Coordinates of C-alpha atoms in Angstrom, one line a residue:
X14 CA 7.6 -12.9 -75.2
X15 CA 6.3 -10.3 -72.8
X16 CA 4.5 -11.2 -69.5
X17 CA 1.8 -9.1 -68.1
X18 CA 1.0 -9.0 -64.3
X19 CA -2.4 -8.0 -63.2
X20 CA -2.1 -6.1 -59.9
X21 CA -5.7 -5.3 -59.0
X22 CA -7.8 -7.8 -61.0
X23 CA -9.9 -10.7 -59.7
X24 CA -8.1 -14.0 -59.0
X25 CA -9.6 -17.4 -59.8
X26 CA -8.5 -20.2 -57.5
X27 CA -8.6 -23.9 -58.0
X28 CA -11.0 -25.9 -55.8
X29 CA -8.0 -27.3 -53.9
X30 CA -6.6 -23.8 -53.2
X31 CA -10.0 -22.4 -52.3
X32 CA -10.5 -25.2 -49.8
X33 CA -7.1 -24.6 -48.3
X34 CA -7.7 -20.9 -48.0
X35 CA -11.1 -21.5 -46.3
X36 CA -9.5 -23.8 -43.8
X37 CA -6.7 -21.2 -43.2
X38 CA -9.3 -18.4 -42.6
X39 CA -11.3 -20.6 -40.2
X40 CA -8.1 -21.4 -38.3
X41 CA -7.2 -17.7 -38.1
X42 CA -10.7 -16.8 -36.9
X43 CA -10.5 -19.4 -34.2
X44 CA -7.1 -18.2 -33.1
X45 CA -8.4 -14.6 -33.0
X46 CA -11.5 -15.7 -31.0
X47 CA -9.4 -17.7 -28.6
X48 CA -7.2 -14.6 -28.1
X49 CA -10.2 -12.4 -27.3
X50 CA -11.7 -15.0 -25.0
X51 CA -8.4 -15.4 -23.1
X52 CA -8.5 -11.6 -22.4
X53 CA -11.7 -12.1 -20.4
X54 CA -10.4 -15.1 -18.4
X55 CA -7.8 -15.0 -15.7
X56 CA -4.6 -16.8 -16.7
X57 CA -4.0 -20.2 -15.2
X58 CA -2.0 -20.2 -12.0
X59 CA 1.5 -21.3 -12.5
X60 CA 3.4 -22.6 -9.5
X61 CA 6.7 -20.8 -8.9
X62 CA 8.2 -24.2 -8.1
X63 CA 7.7 -25.3 -11.7
X64 CA 9.6 -22.3 -13.2
X65 CA 13.2 -21.4 -13.3
X66 CA 13.9 -17.7 -12.8
X67 CA 15.2 -15.9 -15.8
X68 CA 18.7 -14.3 -15.7
X69 CA 17.2 -10.8 -15.6
X70 CA 14.6 -11.6 -12.9
X71 CA 15.7 -8.8 -10.7
X72 CA 15.5 -6.2 -13.5
X73 CA 12.1 -7.5 -14.5
X74 CA 10.8 -7.3 -11.0
X75 CA 11.9 -3.6 -10.8
X76 CA 10.2 -2.8 -14.1
X77 CA 7.0 -4.6 -13.1
X78 CA 6.8 -2.4 -10.0
X79 CA 6.1 0.6 -12.3
X80 CA 6.5 3.3 -9.6
X81 CA 5.1 6.7 -10.0
X82 CA 7.1 9.9 -9.5
X83 CA 5.7 10.1 -5.9
X84 CA 6.7 6.5 -5.3
X85 CA 10.2 7.2 -6.5
X86 CA 10.6 10.2 -4.3
X87 CA 9.4 8.3 -1.3
X88 CA 11.8 5.4 -2.0
X89 CA 14.7 7.8 -2.4
X90 CA 13.7 9.6 0.8
X91 CA 14.0 6.3 2.7
X92 CA 16.9 4.7 0.9
X93 CA 18.8 7.5 -0.9
X94 CA 22.4 8.3 0.1
X95 CA 22.4 10.7 3.0
X96 CA 24.8 13.6 2.8
X97 CA 27.5 13.4 5.5
X98 CA 27.2 15.9 8.4
X99 CA 30.4 17.9 9.0
X100 CA 31.9 16.8 12.3
X101 CA 32.8 20.4 13.3
X102 CA 29.8 22.2 11.9
X103 CA 28.7 25.1 14.0
X104 CA 25.2 24.8 15.4
X105 CA 23.3 28.0 16.0
X106 CA 20.1 28.4 17.9
X107 CA 17.1 29.2 15.8
X108 CA 16.7 32.6 17.4
X109 CA 20.1 33.6 16.0
X110 CA 19.4 32.2 12.6
X111 CA 16.1 34.1 12.5
X112 CA 17.4 37.3 13.9
X113 CA 16.6 40.3 11.8
X114 CA 20.1 41.9 12.5
X115 CA 21.6 42.9 9.1
X116 CA 24.6 40.9 8.0
X117 CA 27.7 42.9 6.9
X118 CA 30.0 41.6 4.3
X119 CA 33.4 40.5 5.5
X120 CA 36.6 42.2 4.5
X121 CA 38.6 40.5 1.9
X122 CA 41.5 38.5 3.4
X123 CA 45.0 39.6 2.9
X124 CA 46.5 36.9 0.6
X125 CA 50.1 38.0 1.2
X126 CA 50.1 37.0 4.8
X127 CA 48.3 33.6 4.5
X128 CA 49.7 30.3 3.3
X129 CA 47.7 28.4 0.7
X130 CA 45.3 26.0 2.4
X131 CA 45.9 22.3 2.1
X132 CA 42.9 20.9 0.2
X133 CA 42.2 17.4 1.6
X134 CA 41.2 15.1 -1.2
X135 CA 37.7 13.6 -0.8
X136 CA 36.3 10.4 -2.3
X137 CA 34.8 10.6 -5.7
X138 CA 31.0 11.0 -5.7
X139 CA 30.7 8.3 -8.3
X140 CA 32.9 5.9 -6.3
X141 CA 30.9 6.7 -3.1
X142 CA 27.6 6.0 -4.8
X143 CA 29.0 2.6 -6.1
X144 CA 30.5 1.5 -2.8
X145 CA 27.5 2.7 -0.7
X146 CA 24.5 2.9 -3.1
X147 CA 21.7 3.1 -0.5
X148 CA 20.9 4.0 3.0
X149 CA 20.0 0.6 4.5
X150 CA 16.8 0.0 6.4
X151 CA 15.6 -3.1 8.2
X152 CA 12.5 -5.3 7.8
X153 CA 11.0 -7.9 10.1
X154 CA 10.2 -11.1 8.2
X155 CA 8.1 -14.0 9.4
X156 CA 8.9 -17.1 7.4
X157 CA 6.1 -19.5 8.1
X158 CA 6.8 -22.9 6.6
X159 CA 7.2 -25.7 5.9
X160 CA 8.7 -25.0 2.5
X161 CA 10.3 -27.3 -0.1
X162 CA 13.8 -26.6 -1.2
X163 CA 12.7 -24.9 -4.4
X164 CA 10.1 -22.8 -2.6
X165 CA 12.8 -21.7 -0.1
X166 CA 15.2 -20.8 -2.9
X167 CA 12.5 -18.6 -4.4
X168 CA 11.9 -16.8 -1.1
X169 CA 15.6 -16.4 -0.5
X170 CA 15.9 -14.8 -4.0
X171 CA 13.3 -12.3 -3.0
X172 CA 15.2 -11.5 0.3
X173 CA 18.4 -11.0 -1.7
X174 CA 16.6 -8.6 -4.2
X175 CA 15.4 -6.6 -1.3
X176 CA 18.9 -6.4 0.2
X177 CA 20.1 -5.0 -3.1
X178 CA 17.6 -2.2 -2.8
X179 CA 18.6 -1.4 0.7
X180 CA 16.1 -3.4 2.9
X181 CA 17.9 -5.8 5.1
X182 CA 15.7 -8.6 6.6
X183 CA 15.7 -9.8 10.2
X184 CA 14.1 -13.2 9.7
X185 CA 12.2 -15.2 12.3
X186 CA 11.5 -18.8 11.2
X187 CA 8.3 -20.6 12.1
X188 CA 7.6 -24.2 11.1
X189 CA 4.0 -25.3 11.8
X190 CA 4.9 -28.9 11.0
X191 CA 7.2 -29.4 14.0
X192 CA 5.1 -27.6 16.6
X193 CA 4.8 -29.8 19.7
X194 CA 7.0 -32.6 18.5
X195 CA 9.6 -34.3 20.6
X196 CA 12.5 -33.2 18.4
X197 CA 11.0 -29.7 18.1
X198 CA 14.1 -27.8 19.0
X199 CA 16.5 -29.7 16.8
X200 CA 14.0 -29.6 13.9
X201 CA 13.7 -25.8 14.2
X202 CA 17.5 -25.4 14.3
X203 CA 17.8 -27.6 11.2
X204 CA 15.2 -25.3 9.5
X205 CA 17.2 -22.3 10.5
X206 CA 20.3 -23.8 8.8
X207 CA 18.2 -24.6 5.6
X208 CA 17.2 -20.9 5.4
X209 CA 20.8 -19.7 5.9
X210 CA 22.0 -22.1 3.2
X211 CA 19.3 -21.0 0.8
X212 CA 20.2 -17.3 1.4
X213 CA 23.9 -18.0 0.8
X214 CA 23.2 -20.0 -2.3
X215 CA 21.5 -16.9 -3.7
X216 CA 24.6 -14.8 -3.0
X217 CA 23.7 -13.3 0.4
X218 CA 25.6 -13.5 3.6
X219 CA 23.5 -14.9 6.5
X220 CA 24.0 -15.6 10.1
X221 CA 22.1 -18.1 12.3
X222 CA 21.3 -16.4 15.6
X223 CA 20.6 -19.5 17.7
X224 CA 20.9 -17.8 21.1
X225 CA 17.8 -16.3 22.8
X226 CA 17.2 -12.6 21.9
X227 CA 13.8 -12.0 23.5
X228 CA 12.6 -12.5 27.0
X229 CA 9.4 -14.3 28.0
X230 CA 6.7 -12.2 29.6
X231 CA 5.4 -8.6 29.1
X232 CA 7.7 -5.7 29.3
X233 CA 8.1 -4.4 32.9
X234 CA 7.3 -0.8 31.6
X235 CA 3.9 -1.8 30.2
X236 CA 2.1 -0.7 33.3
X237 CA 3.1 2.8 32.6
X238 CA 1.8 2.8 29.0
X239 CA -1.7 3.6 28.0
X240 CA -2.6 1.1 25.4
X241 CA -6.0 0.9 23.7
X242 CA -8.4 -1.4 25.5
X243 CA -8.5 -4.0 22.8
X244 CA -4.8 -4.0 22.2
X245 CA -2.8 -7.0 23.6
X246 CA 0.9 -6.4 23.8
X247 CA 3.2 -9.4 22.9
X248 CA 4.0 -12.0 25.5
X249 CA 7.7 -11.2 25.2
X250 CA 10.0 -8.2 25.4
X251 CA 13.5 -7.1 24.3
X252 CA 15.9 -4.8 26.0
X253 CA 18.3 -2.8 23.8
X254 CA 21.3 -4.8 25.2
X255 CA 19.6 -8.0 23.9
X256 CA 20.0 -6.9 20.3
X257 CA 23.8 -7.3 20.3
X258 CA 23.7 -10.4 18.1
X259 CA 21.3 -8.8 15.6
X260 CA 23.4 -5.6 15.5
X261 CA 26.6 -7.6 15.0
X262 CA 25.1 -9.4 12.0
X263 CA 23.8 -6.2 10.4
X264 CA 27.1 -4.5 11.0
X265 CA 28.9 -7.3 9.2
X266 CA 26.5 -7.1 6.2
X267 CA 24.7 -10.4 7.2
X268 CA 21.1 -11.3 7.3
X269 CA 20.2 -12.6 10.9
X270 CA 18.0 -15.6 11.0
X271 CA 16.3 -16.4 14.3
X272 CA 14.3 -19.3 15.8
X273 CA 11.2 -18.5 17.9
X274 CA 13.0 -19.0 21.2
X275 CA 12.8 -16.9 24.4
X276 CA 14.5 -16.8 27.8
X277 CA 12.1 -17.6 30.6
X278 CA 12.3 -16.6 34.3
X279 CA 14.6 -19.6 35.0
X280 CA 17.0 -18.6 32.3
X281 CA 15.9 -21.5 30.1
X282 CA 15.6 -21.2 26.3
X283 CA 12.0 -22.2 25.5
X284 CA 10.0 -22.1 22.3
X285 CA 7.2 -19.5 22.1
X286 CA 4.9 -18.3 19.3
X287 CA 6.8 -16.6 16.5
X288 CA 4.3 -13.7 16.6
X289 CA 5.4 -12.8 20.1
X290 CA 9.0 -12.8 19.0
X291 CA 8.3 -10.5 16.1
X292 CA 6.1 -8.2 18.3
X293 CA 8.9 -7.9 20.8
X294 CA 11.5 -7.2 18.1
X295 CA 9.4 -4.5 16.6
X296 CA 9.1 -2.7 19.8
X297 CA 12.7 -3.3 21.0
X298 CA 14.3 -2.3 17.7
X299 CA 12.3 1.0 17.6
X300 CA 13.3 1.8 21.2
X301 CA 17.0 0.9 20.6
X302 CA 17.0 3.2 17.5
X303 CA 15.6 6.0 19.6
X304 CA 18.4 5.5 22.2
X305 CA 21.0 5.5 19.4
X306 CA 19.7 8.8 18.1
X307 CA 19.7 10.4 21.6
X308 CA 23.3 9.2 22.3
X309 CA 24.5 10.5 18.9
X310 CA 22.9 13.9 19.5
X311 CA 23.9 14.3 23.1
X312 CA 27.5 13.2 23.0
X313 CA 30.3 12.6 20.4
X314 CA 29.9 9.2 18.8
X315 CA 32.5 6.6 19.8
X316 CA 33.8 4.9 16.6
X317 CA 34.1 1.7 18.5
X318 CA 30.6 1.8 20.0
X319 CA 28.0 -0.8 19.0
X320 CA 26.4 1.5 16.5
X321 CA 26.5 1.4 12.7
X322 CA 25.3 4.7 11.2
X323 CA 24.2 3.5 7.8
X324 CA 21.7 0.9 9.1
X325 CA 18.5 2.2 10.6
X326 CA 17.2 -0.3 13.2
X327 CA 13.6 1.0 13.0
X328 CA 11.7 -1.6 11.0
X329 CA 10.3 -0.1 7.8
X330 CA 8.4 -3.2 6.7
X331 CA 6.8 -6.3 8.2
X332 CA 6.7 -9.2 5.8
X333 CA 4.7 -12.3 6.5
X334 CA 5.6 -15.0 4.0
X335 CA 3.6 -18.2 4.1
X336 CA 1.9 -20.8 2.0
X337 CA -1.4 -19.1 2.7
X338 CA -0.9 -15.6 1.4
X339 CA -3.2 -12.7 2.3
X340 CA -6.4 -12.4 4.3
X341 CA -9.5 -13.6 2.3
X342 CA -12.3 -11.1 1.6
X343 CA -16.0 -11.4 0.9
X344 CA -15.7 -8.6 -1.7
X345 CA -13.1 -10.8 -3.6
X346 CA -15.2 -14.0 -3.3
X347 CA -12.5 -15.5 -1.0
X348 CA -9.6 -13.9 -2.8
X349 CA -7.3 -11.8 -0.5
X350 CA -8.0 -8.3 0.7
X351 CA -5.9 -5.8 -1.3
X352 CA -5.5 -3.1 1.4
X353 CA -6.5 -3.1 5.1
X354 CA -7.0 -0.2 7.3
X355 CA -6.3 -1.9 10.7
X356 CA -7.6 1.0 12.8
X357 CA -11.1 0.9 11.3
X358 CA -11.4 -2.6 9.7
X359 CA -9.6 -4.9 12.2
X360 CA -12.7 -5.8 14.4
X361 CA -15.0 -6.1 11.4
X362 CA -12.7 -8.5 9.5
X363 CA -12.4 -10.7 12.6
X364 CA -16.1 -10.7 13.4
X365 CA -17.2 -11.5 9.8
X366 CA -14.4 -14.1 9.0
X367 CA -15.9 -17.1 7.3
X368 CA -15.1 -20.3 9.2
X369 CA -14.7 -22.2 6.0
X370 CA -11.7 -20.2 5.1
X371 CA -9.8 -21.5 8.2
X372 CA -9.4 -24.9 6.5
X373 CA -6.9 -23.5 3.9
X374 CA -5.9 -20.4 5.8
X375 CA -5.7 -21.3 9.4
X376 CA -3.3 -18.5 10.4
X377 CA -4.8 -15.5 8.6
X378 CA -6.4 -14.0 11.7
X379 CA -3.3 -14.6 13.9
X380 CA -1.1 -13.0 11.2
X381 CA -3.6 -10.1 11.0
X382 CA -3.2 -9.6 14.8
X383 CA 0.6 -9.8 14.3
X384 CA 0.5 -7.0 11.8
X385 CA -1.6 -4.9 14.1
X386 CA 0.8 -5.4 17.0
X387 CA 4.0 -4.7 15.1
X388 CA 2.6 -1.6 13.2
X389 CA 1.5 -0.2 16.5
X390 CA 5.2 0.2 17.4
X391 CA 6.6 1.0 14.0
X392 CA 6.4 4.5 12.4
X393 CA 3.1 5.5 10.8
X394 CA 4.6 5.3 7.3
X395 CA 5.5 1.6 7.8
X396 CA 3.4 -1.1 6.4
X397 CA 3.0 -4.9 6.5
X398 CA 2.5 -7.3 3.7
X399 CA 1.1 -10.8 3.8
X400 CA 2.3 -12.7 0.8
X401 CA 2.4 -16.2 -0.6
X402 CA 5.7 -18.0 -1.3
X403 CA 4.5 -18.1 -5.0
X404 CA 4.9 -14.3 -5.5
X405 CA 8.2 -13.2 -3.9
X406 CA 8.8 -10.6 -6.7
X407 CA 5.8 -8.7 -5.4
X408 CA 7.9 -7.8 -2.4
X409 CA 9.9 -5.5 -4.6
X410 CA 6.9 -3.7 -5.8
X411 CA 5.7 -3.2 -2.3
X412 CA 9.1 -1.9 -1.2
X413 CA 9.3 0.7 -4.0
X414 CA 5.6 1.8 -4.2
X415 CA 4.3 0.9 -0.7
X416 CA 1.0 0.2 -2.4
X417 CA -1.2 -2.9 -3.0
X418 CA -0.9 -4.8 -6.3
X419 CA -4.2 -3.3 -7.4
X420 CA -5.8 -0.3 -5.9
X421 CA -8.7 -1.2 -3.6
X422 CA -10.6 1.9 -4.6
X423 CA -11.1 0.9 -8.2
X424 CA -14.6 0.0 -9.4
X425 CA -15.7 -3.4 -8.2
X426 CA -16.4 -4.6 -11.7
X427 CA -12.7 -3.9 -12.7
X428 CA -11.4 -5.6 -9.6
X429 CA -13.5 -8.8 -10.3
X430 CA -12.1 -9.2 -13.8
X431 CA -8.6 -8.0 -13.1
X432 CA -5.9 -10.5 -14.1
X433 CA -3.6 -9.4 -11.3
X434 CA -6.1 -10.7 -8.7
X435 CA -5.4 -14.3 -7.8
X436 CA -5.4 -16.3 -4.6
X437 CA -1.8 -15.4 -4.2
X438 CA -2.3 -11.6 -4.5
X439 CA -0.6 -10.0 -1.5
X440 CA -2.5 -8.2 1.2
X441 CA -1.0 -4.8 2.2
X442 CA -1.8 -3.7 5.8
X443 CA -1.4 -0.2 7.3
X444 CA -2.0 1.1 10.7
X445 CA -4.5 3.4 9.0
X446 CA -6.9 5.9 10.4
X447 CA -10.4 5.9 11.9
X448 CA -13.2 6.6 9.5
X449 CA -16.4 8.3 10.5
X450 CA -19.5 9.4 8.7
X451 CA -21.2 12.7 9.7
X452 CA -24.7 13.6 8.8
X453 CA -25.3 17.0 10.3
X454 CA -23.4 20.2 9.5
X455 CA -23.4 21.0 13.2
X456 CA -21.2 18.0 13.9
X457 CA -18.5 19.2 11.5
X458 CA -15.4 20.7 13.1
X459 CA -15.3 23.9 10.9
X460 CA -11.8 25.0 11.9
X461 CA -10.2 21.6 11.0
X462 CA -12.3 21.3 7.9
X463 CA -11.2 24.8 6.7
X464 CA -7.6 24.0 7.2
X465 CA -8.0 20.7 5.3
X466 CA -9.7 22.3 2.3
X467 CA -7.5 25.3 2.1
X468 CA -4.3 23.3 2.5
X469 CA -5.4 20.7 0.0
X470 CA -6.7 23.1 -2.7
X471 CA -4.2 25.9 -1.9
X472 CA -7.1 28.4 -2.1
X473 CA -8.9 30.6 0.4
X474 CA -12.4 29.3 1.4
X475 CA -15.4 31.5 1.6
X476 CA -16.4 29.8 4.9
X477 CA -19.7 31.6 5.4
X478 CA -21.1 30.8 2.0
X479 CA -19.8 27.2 2.1
X480 CA -21.4 26.2 5.4
X481 CA -24.6 28.1 4.6
X482 CA -24.9 25.9 1.5
X483 CA -24.1 22.7 3.4
X484 CA -26.9 23.5 5.9
X485 CA -29.4 23.2 3.0
X486 CA -27.8 20.5 0.8
X487 CA -25.6 18.2 2.9
X488 CA -26.1 14.5 2.6
X489 CA -23.0 13.2 4.5
X490 CA -19.3 13.8 5.2
X491 CA -16.8 11.0 5.4
X492 CA -13.8 12.1 7.6
X493 CA -10.5 10.2 7.8
X494 CA -8.6 10.5 11.1
X495 CA -8.5 13.9 12.7
X496 CA -9.6 15.7 9.5
X497 CA -6.6 14.6 7.4
X498 CA -9.0 13.7 4.7
X499 CA -12.7 14.3 3.9
X500 CA -15.3 13.6 1.2
X501 CA -18.4 15.9 1.2
X502 CA -21.5 14.7 -0.6
X503 CA -24.5 17.0 -1.1
X504 CA -28.1 16.5 -2.5
X505 CA -28.6 18.8 -5.4
X506 CA -32.2 19.5 -6.6
X507 CA -33.0 17.9 -10.0
X508 CA -34.8 19.8 -12.7
X509 CA -37.8 17.4 -12.8
X510 CA -38.4 17.3 -9.0
X511 CA -37.4 13.6 -8.9
X512 CA -34.7 12.1 -6.7
X513 CA -32.0 14.7 -5.9
X514 CA -28.6 14.4 -7.5
X515 CA -25.9 12.9 -5.3
X516 CA -23.0 15.3 -5.8
X517 CA -19.4 14.9 -4.6
X518 CA -18.8 18.5 -3.5
X519 CA -15.3 18.1 -2.1
X520 CA -12.7 15.4 -1.9
X521 CA -9.6 16.4 -0.1
X522 CA -6.6 14.8 1.6
X523 CA -3.7 16.7 3.3
X524 CA -0.5 16.6 1.2
X525 CA 1.3 15.0 4.1
X526 CA -1.1 12.0 3.9
X527 CA -1.1 11.6 0.1
X528 CA 0.6 8.3 -0.7
X529 CA 0.1 6.6 2.7
X530 CA -3.2 4.9 1.8
X531 CA -5.5 7.6 3.2
X532 CA -6.9 8.4 -0.3
X533 CA -7.9 4.8 -0.9
X534 CA -9.4 4.4 2.6
X535 CA -11.4 7.5 2.1
X536 CA -12.7 6.6 -1.4
X537 CA -13.7 3.0 -0.3
X538 CA -15.7 4.5 2.5
X539 CA -17.3 6.9 0.0
X540 CA -18.2 4.0 -2.2
X541 CA -19.8 2.0 0.6
X542 CA -21.9 5.0 1.5
X543 CA -23.1 6.1 -1.9
X544 CA -23.0 4.3 -5.3
X545 CA -21.9 1.0 -3.6
X546 CA -24.9 0.7 -1.3
X547 CA -26.9 -2.5 -1.4
X548 CA -23.9 -4.9 -1.8
X549 CA -22.9 -7.3 1.1
X550 CA -19.3 -6.1 0.8
X551 CA -20.3 -2.4 1.2
X552 CA -21.0 -2.7 5.0
X553 CA -19.4 0.3 6.5
X554 CA -18.8 -0.2 10.2
X555 CA -17.9 3.4 10.8
X556 CA -21.3 5.0 11.6
X557 CA -22.7 4.9 8.0
X558 CA -25.6 3.0 6.6
X559 CA -23.8 -0.3 6.9
X560 CA -24.6 -1.4 3.4
X561 CA -28.4 -1.0 3.8
X562 CA -30.3 0.9 1.2
X563 CA -30.2 1.6 -2.5
X564 CA -27.1 2.9 -4.2
X565 CA -27.3 6.3 -6.1
X566 CA -25.3 7.6 -9.0
X567 CA -22.5 9.8 -7.7
X568 CA -21.4 12.8 -9.9
X569 CA -18.7 15.4 -9.5
X570 CA -16.8 17.9 -11.6
X571 CA -13.1 18.8 -12.0
X572 CA -11.2 21.4 -13.9
X573 CA -9.8 19.9 -17.1
X574 CA -6.2 20.7 -16.1
X575 CA -6.5 19.1 -12.7
X576 CA -3.6 16.6 -12.3
X577 CA -5.8 14.2 -10.3
X578 CA -8.1 13.6 -13.3
X579 CA -6.2 10.5 -14.3
X580 CA -7.0 9.0 -10.9
X581 CA -10.7 10.0 -11.4
X582 CA -10.8 8.5 -14.9
X583 CA -9.8 5.1 -13.5
X584 CA -12.5 5.2 -10.8
X585 CA -15.5 6.6 -12.6
X586 CA -18.0 4.8 -14.7
X587 CA -17.9 7.6 -17.3
X588 CA -17.1 11.2 -18.0
X589 CA -18.3 14.1 -20.1
X590 CA -16.3 17.2 -21.1
X591 CA -18.1 20.6 -21.0
X592 CA -15.9 23.6 -21.6
X593 CA -13.2 23.9 -19.0
X594 CA -14.9 21.2 -16.8
X595 CA -14.9 17.4 -16.8
X596 CA -17.9 15.8 -15.3
X597 CA -17.4 12.3 -13.8
X598 CA -20.0 9.9 -12.5
X599 CA -20.1 6.5 -10.9
X600 CA -23.1 4.3 -11.7
X601 CA -25.1 2.9 -8.8
X602 CA -23.6 -0.6 -8.8
X603 CA -26.7 -2.5 -7.7
X604 CA -28.9 -1.0 -10.4
X605 CA -26.2 -1.4 -13.1
X606 CA -26.0 -5.1 -12.2
X607 CA -29.7 -5.5 -12.5
X608 CA -29.7 -3.9 -15.9
X609 CA -26.9 -6.1 -17.1
X610 CA -28.7 -9.2 -15.9
X611 CA -31.9 -8.1 -17.6
X612 CA -30.0 -7.8 -21.0
X613 CA -28.1 -11.1 -20.4
X614 CA -25.4 -11.5 -23.0
X615 CA -26.5 -8.5 -25.0
X616 CA -24.6 -6.2 -22.8
X617 CA -25.1 -2.4 -22.3
X618 CA -24.7 0.1 -25.1
X619 CA -22.5 3.2 -24.6
X620 CA -25.5 5.4 -23.5
X621 CA -28.8 3.7 -22.5
X622 CA -32.2 5.4 -22.9
X623 CA -32.5 5.7 -19.1
X624 CA -29.1 7.5 -19.1
X625 CA -30.0 10.3 -21.6
X626 CA -32.2 12.2 -19.2
X627 CA -29.8 12.1 -16.3
X628 CA -26.9 13.3 -18.5
X629 CA -28.9 16.3 -19.6
X630 CA -29.9 17.0 -16.0
X631 CA -26.3 16.9 -14.8
X632 CA -25.2 19.2 -17.7
X633 CA -27.9 21.6 -16.6
X634 CA -27.6 21.5 -12.8
X635 CA -23.9 20.9 -11.9
X636 CA -22.4 23.9 -13.8
X637 CA -24.7 26.2 -11.8
X638 CA -23.3 25.1 -8.4
X639 CA -21.6 28.2 -7.0
X640 CA -17.9 28.3 -6.2
X641 CA -17.0 28.6 -2.5
X642 CA -13.5 30.0 -3.1
X643 CA -12.6 33.6 -2.6

């Protein structure tokens, strides 16, 4: 008996099977809907105390950092193995090296009269890279408790991970719970030993430095320094000779852990604010490293001297680890700031700080002041990070990329719904640059602007034609620092004689400042002055409109082979390709919000009716803007 199988015919199901299939489809649809809905909602916050770290936690933290090529080069520049300098290398003045005197070839040596040279065996490069994988740098860490044992273990794990990557922590422990108590000193020492035990339990070597390292009172040399008027130096200071205990610990491969003690004028050890200890250490370690460099360059290095060549005392990072996390922001509805330009935003953040935030984050402003003090002494490339004890793995991403968890220059709508933004998102702080808004072409420093544009674009500027056009069309110029970056916005006439087109004519940052936060600082100021106007979080305290007015669509063009286009794609509302150009635009956020509210849940289509006219205008006007390059 032969059987016949129907492959493509209709199938008749029994009532029971049909009912089961219907229930299955309903269950599948609900699961699909739940998956889509979960994409729109932030994931629930999971306490790090409730989770045990996986065995490959360190590797996962490295992968999550997702560094770019520039980030990787920057990390290797700071931590890569340094080639040894030959001890007897001849040093020639630059005038000799640059002399135009011709060099004559040397005569071949007579091999019959010379004995074969003894070749001294050197260490294997692979063995050297294993034994000394990185050039070690230091970080100042404020550990602001109290923490439970599991929280402390999580923090210690982060410190060990950083040490593996070359960043050795100098930890100052602060415990708010024991401040002012009778047993304050013994409680702090006990807390120091808890931190040391937690570090050692994670495989690190740590040393409690219970003696006083810093001295109470301002540095005697402060009278000779010209500090900014509103800058208050720490109420403690350190001499290079006071750092012997810290040097000894670092030389032995140990993490020094210090209490907030200082030596007063009567040679008594007293407790002071941990912020003053960290500020004094930041300044003292930088000055000590400068003396080390001078001594090494001026005289032969004594192998028995108190100097270890593969540890740089200059702090590369300041890390403030607490139960509070970063500084809350109005733009994030109380969630932390992502990136702070201390030079231009410090006063504004303090003056507009919501008193209600102080209940949960009582030390945000004091830690903000600490970051400003320490970064004033640390190199311009250094940064500070305020992080919660719940996200210690984010310290690895900060070390490798030196960037915030999410770029602050992304569109506000993307930031609001971003899953990475939680109350525990770290705040990255940089010394930053002043930001100013210029309205008149006469106030532009043409020489500095020419250098900025030609260096950034690597082309020669037709200065006469460029500034002649600006005199007729300039809306405003945002300048970062001493012309290390600029955004030039012009008003281009529209074809129907309506509101002029707001056109981003130039956006440039010097190569030496790309990757140090200047690009984000500049774009945020551009946002606050153009398409972000009208929002309470767009108050620009740098001479702009301070958030008052109506936002306007911002449009610009870029060559289709421009490598920065990926960055533009992420920050624009839309783009349109036309020949060898790509046109980008950012919608006026206030108007877009009104349109979305008007349509309620219907949402916006890809191109609205009111957008069709503007797109045709842009396609007609923008390509006709003349080039200003020779």
